[in-house]
XYZ file of C-alpha atoms in Angstrom:
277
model
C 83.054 50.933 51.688
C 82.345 50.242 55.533
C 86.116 49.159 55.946
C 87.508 52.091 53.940
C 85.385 54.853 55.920
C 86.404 53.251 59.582
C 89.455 53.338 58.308
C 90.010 57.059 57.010
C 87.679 58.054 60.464
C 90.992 56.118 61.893
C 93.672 57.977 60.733
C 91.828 61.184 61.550
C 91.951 60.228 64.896
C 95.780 58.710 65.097
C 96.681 62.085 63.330
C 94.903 64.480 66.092
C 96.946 61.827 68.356
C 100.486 62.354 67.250
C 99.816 66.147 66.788
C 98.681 66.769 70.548
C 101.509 64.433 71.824
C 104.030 66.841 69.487
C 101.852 69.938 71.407
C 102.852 68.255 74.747
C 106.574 68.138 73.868
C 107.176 71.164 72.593
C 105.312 72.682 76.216
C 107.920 70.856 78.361
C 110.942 71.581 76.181
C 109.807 75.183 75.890
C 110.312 75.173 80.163
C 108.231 78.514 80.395
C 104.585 79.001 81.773
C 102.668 76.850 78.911
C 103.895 74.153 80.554
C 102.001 75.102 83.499
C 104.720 74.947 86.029
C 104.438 78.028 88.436
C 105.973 79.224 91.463
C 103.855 82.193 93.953
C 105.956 84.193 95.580
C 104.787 86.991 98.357
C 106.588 90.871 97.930
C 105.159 94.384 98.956
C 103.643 96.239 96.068
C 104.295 99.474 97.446
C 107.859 100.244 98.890
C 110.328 101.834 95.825
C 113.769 100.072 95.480
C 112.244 97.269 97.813
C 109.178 95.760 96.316
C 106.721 97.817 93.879
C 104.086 97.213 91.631
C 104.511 99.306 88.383
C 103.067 99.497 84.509
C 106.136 98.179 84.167
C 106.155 94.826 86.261
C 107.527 94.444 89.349
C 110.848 96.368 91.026
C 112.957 96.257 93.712
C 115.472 94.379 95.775
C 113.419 91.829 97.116
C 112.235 91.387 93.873
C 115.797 90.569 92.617
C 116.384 88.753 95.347
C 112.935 86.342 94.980
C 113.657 86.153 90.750
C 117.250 84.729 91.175
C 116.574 82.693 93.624
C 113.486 81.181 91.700
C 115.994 80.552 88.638
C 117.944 78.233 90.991
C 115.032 76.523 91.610
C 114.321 76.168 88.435
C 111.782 79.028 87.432
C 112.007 81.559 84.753
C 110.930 85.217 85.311
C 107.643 84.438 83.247
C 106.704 81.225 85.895
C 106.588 83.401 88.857
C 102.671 84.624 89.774
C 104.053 87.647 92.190
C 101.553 88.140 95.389
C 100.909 91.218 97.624
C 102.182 90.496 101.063
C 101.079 93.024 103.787
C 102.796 92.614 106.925
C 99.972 91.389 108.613
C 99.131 88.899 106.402
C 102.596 87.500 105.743
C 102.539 84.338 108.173
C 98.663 83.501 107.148
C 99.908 83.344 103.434
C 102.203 80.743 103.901
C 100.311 78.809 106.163
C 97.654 78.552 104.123
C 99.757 77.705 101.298
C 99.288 80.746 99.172
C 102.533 81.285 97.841
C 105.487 79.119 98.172
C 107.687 81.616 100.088
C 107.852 85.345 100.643
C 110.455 88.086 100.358
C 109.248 91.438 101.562
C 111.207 93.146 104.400
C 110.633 90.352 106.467
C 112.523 91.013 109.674
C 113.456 87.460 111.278
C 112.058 86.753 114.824
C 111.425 84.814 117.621
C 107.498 85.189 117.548
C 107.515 85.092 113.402
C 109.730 81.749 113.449
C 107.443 80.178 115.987
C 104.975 80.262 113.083
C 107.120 80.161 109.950
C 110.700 79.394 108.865
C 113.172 81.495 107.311
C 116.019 81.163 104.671
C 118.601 83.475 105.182
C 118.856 86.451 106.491
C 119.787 88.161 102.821
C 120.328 91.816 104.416
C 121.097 93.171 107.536
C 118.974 96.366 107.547
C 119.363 99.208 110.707
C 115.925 101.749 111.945
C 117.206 105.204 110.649
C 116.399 108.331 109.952
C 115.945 110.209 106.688
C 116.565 113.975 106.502
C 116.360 116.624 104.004
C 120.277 117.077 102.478
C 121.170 120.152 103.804
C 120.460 119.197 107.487
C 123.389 118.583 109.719
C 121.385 118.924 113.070
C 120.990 115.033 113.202
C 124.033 113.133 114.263
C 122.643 110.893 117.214
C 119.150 109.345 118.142
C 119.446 112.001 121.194
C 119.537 114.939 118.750
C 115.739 113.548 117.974
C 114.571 115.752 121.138
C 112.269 118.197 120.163
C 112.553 117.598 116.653
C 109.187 116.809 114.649
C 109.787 113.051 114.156
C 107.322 111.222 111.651
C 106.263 107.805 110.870
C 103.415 105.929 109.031
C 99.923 105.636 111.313
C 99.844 102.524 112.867
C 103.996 102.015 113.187
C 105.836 101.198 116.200
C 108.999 102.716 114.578
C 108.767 106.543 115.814
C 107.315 104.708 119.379
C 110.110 103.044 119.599
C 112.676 106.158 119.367
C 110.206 108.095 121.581
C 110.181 105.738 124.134
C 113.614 104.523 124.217
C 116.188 106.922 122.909
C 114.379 110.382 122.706
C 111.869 111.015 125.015
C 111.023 114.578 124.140
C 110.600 114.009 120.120
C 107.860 115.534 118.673
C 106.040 112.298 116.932
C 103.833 112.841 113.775
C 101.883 110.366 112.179
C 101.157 110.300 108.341
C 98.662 108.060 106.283
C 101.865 107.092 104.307
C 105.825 107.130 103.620
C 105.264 109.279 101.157
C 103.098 112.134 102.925
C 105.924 111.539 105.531
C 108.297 113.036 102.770
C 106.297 115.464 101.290
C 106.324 116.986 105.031
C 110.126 116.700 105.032
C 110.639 118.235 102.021
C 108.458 120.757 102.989
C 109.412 121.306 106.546
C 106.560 120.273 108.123
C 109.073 117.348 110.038
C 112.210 117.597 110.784
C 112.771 113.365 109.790
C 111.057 110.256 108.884
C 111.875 106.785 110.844
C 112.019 103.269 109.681
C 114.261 100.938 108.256
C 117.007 102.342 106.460
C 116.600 99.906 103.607
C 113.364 101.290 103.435
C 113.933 105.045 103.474
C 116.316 104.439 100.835
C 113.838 102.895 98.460
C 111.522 106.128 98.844
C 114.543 108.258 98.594
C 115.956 106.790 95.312
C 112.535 107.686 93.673
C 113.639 110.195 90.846
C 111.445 112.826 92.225
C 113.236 112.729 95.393
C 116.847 112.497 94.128
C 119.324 114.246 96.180
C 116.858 115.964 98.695
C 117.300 113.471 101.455
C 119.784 111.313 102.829
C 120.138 108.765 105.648
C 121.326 109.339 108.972
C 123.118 106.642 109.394
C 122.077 106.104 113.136
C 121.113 102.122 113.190
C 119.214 102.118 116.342
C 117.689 98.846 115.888
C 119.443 95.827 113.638
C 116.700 94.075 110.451
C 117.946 90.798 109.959
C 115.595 90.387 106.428
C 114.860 86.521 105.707
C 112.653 84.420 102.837
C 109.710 82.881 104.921
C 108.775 79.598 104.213
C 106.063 77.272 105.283
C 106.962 75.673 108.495
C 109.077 72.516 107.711
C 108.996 73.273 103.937
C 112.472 71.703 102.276
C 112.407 75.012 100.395
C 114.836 76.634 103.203
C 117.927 74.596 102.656
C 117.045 75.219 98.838
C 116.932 78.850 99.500
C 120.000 78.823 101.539
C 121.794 77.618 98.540
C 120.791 80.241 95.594
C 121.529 83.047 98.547
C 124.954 81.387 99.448
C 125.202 81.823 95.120
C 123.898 85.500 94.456
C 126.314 86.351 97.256
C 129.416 84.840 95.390
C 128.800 85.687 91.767
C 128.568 89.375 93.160
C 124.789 89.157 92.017
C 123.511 90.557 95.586
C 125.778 93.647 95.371
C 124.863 94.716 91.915
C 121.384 93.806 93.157
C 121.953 96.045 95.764
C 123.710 99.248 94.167
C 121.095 99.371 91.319
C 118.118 99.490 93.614
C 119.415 101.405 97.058
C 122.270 103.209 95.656
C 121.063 106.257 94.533
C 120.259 107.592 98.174
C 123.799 106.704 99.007
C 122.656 103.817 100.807
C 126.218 102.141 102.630
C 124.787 98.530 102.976
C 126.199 95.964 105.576
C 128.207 93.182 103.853
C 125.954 90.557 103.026
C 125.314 88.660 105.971
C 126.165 84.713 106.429
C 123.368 82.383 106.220
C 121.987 81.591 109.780
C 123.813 84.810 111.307
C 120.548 86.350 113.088
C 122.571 89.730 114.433
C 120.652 90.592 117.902
């Protein structure tokens, strides 16, 4: 009786065995976040066509960008944990190892890549201005004078047309982008300043379709890169599924879908390592 129980309390256990080791095949085949392999990657949660945070999920350009090239590194849309990047916190993130790199208008520069690297640039992006459609009075940075010229408290955008290229523009400063277009739609400002990648995000919002369009001034060049952990092999990998998006026409549909509807005329996609001054 003593050998016959041991060996039924046996099997038992040889049975739970072979089941969990089945449980533990089927995770890894399956490839998708049972297995437990993740990848963190940094976006805004708040700019429309760029990077936004929805009932949805998660929008945008950079989001595109960030999911295809995941793919090529071998992550599925349900293995990536998306994280809010702010601006300011962008090169403490991936110091600190927070997420593993970060695609959110992330202008490339000399005082960012002394603290982080970056793959890319993906997009070549311009400081504009957005007007309301009907307004031709806007042709050149100069024709800023005197105009009511708004950006977001805290921005060096509007500064930087005030001090440089149009001395005597009214500047007005709004909590956010979209106050800042409320006013223009309203009047209240004559335009709104930042990147034009930007203002064509806010202006492709269905709510603001066809009241607004770009300027098409480029006052300043964006050269937008992936940011990476300093030394992190990830860059050369990034490089890669870029180099790919760009060829399989991926990027432009990426692109069109997201930007086009404020008749955003993108630069060609730019060529890996070409930081345009």
């Amino acid at each position: 009786m003593k050998l016959r129980k041991v060996t039924a309390a046996t099997a038992v256990v040889l049975a739970l065995a072979v089941s969990a080791t089945a449980c533990g095949k089927d995770d890894k085949k399956d490839g998708g976040s049972s297995g437990g392999k993740k990848i963190k990657i940094g976006i805004k949660f708040d700019q429309p066509g760029l990077g936004q945070k929805t009932p949805q999920g998660y929008t945008g350009f950079d989001v595109d960008v960030a999911t295809y090239v995941a793919k090529e590194l071998g992550y599925n849309a349900d293995q990536i944990e998306w994280k809010e990047s702010k601006s300011m916190d962008r090169e403490t993130m991936l110091q600190r190892g927070d997420v593993d790199f970060i695609a959110a208008t992330y202008s490339i520069n000399d005082e960012r890549e002394k603290k982080v690297d970056f793959a890319g640039p993906y997009l070549l992006a311009h400081q504009d201005v957005l007007v309301r459609a009907d307004d031709n009075s806007i042709k050149s940075p100069e024709d800023l004078n005197s105009k009511k010229l708004c950006s977001v408290t805290g921005s060096t955008s509007a500064q930087n047309v005030h001090d440089k290229l149009a001395p005597k523009a009214n500047l007005q400063e709004y909590p956010t982008y979209s106050a800042c277009l409320t006013g223009l739609q309203n009047k209240a400002i004559d335009a709104l300043t930042t990147d034009d990648s930007i203002l064509a995000g806010y202006a492709s919002q269905a709510a603001f379709k066809g009241k607004f369009k770009l300027g098409g001034l480029k006052m300043t060049n964006e050269n937008y890169g992936i940011g990476v952990k300093k030394g992190s092999d990830l860059k050369a990998k990034i490089n890669t599924a870029l180099e790919k998006m760009v060829a399989d026409k991926s990027w432009q549909q990426a692109v069109d879908k997201n930007l086009g509807p404020a008749n955003y005329k993108n630069e060609p996609a730019p060529k890996i390592g070409n930081i345009v001054k």
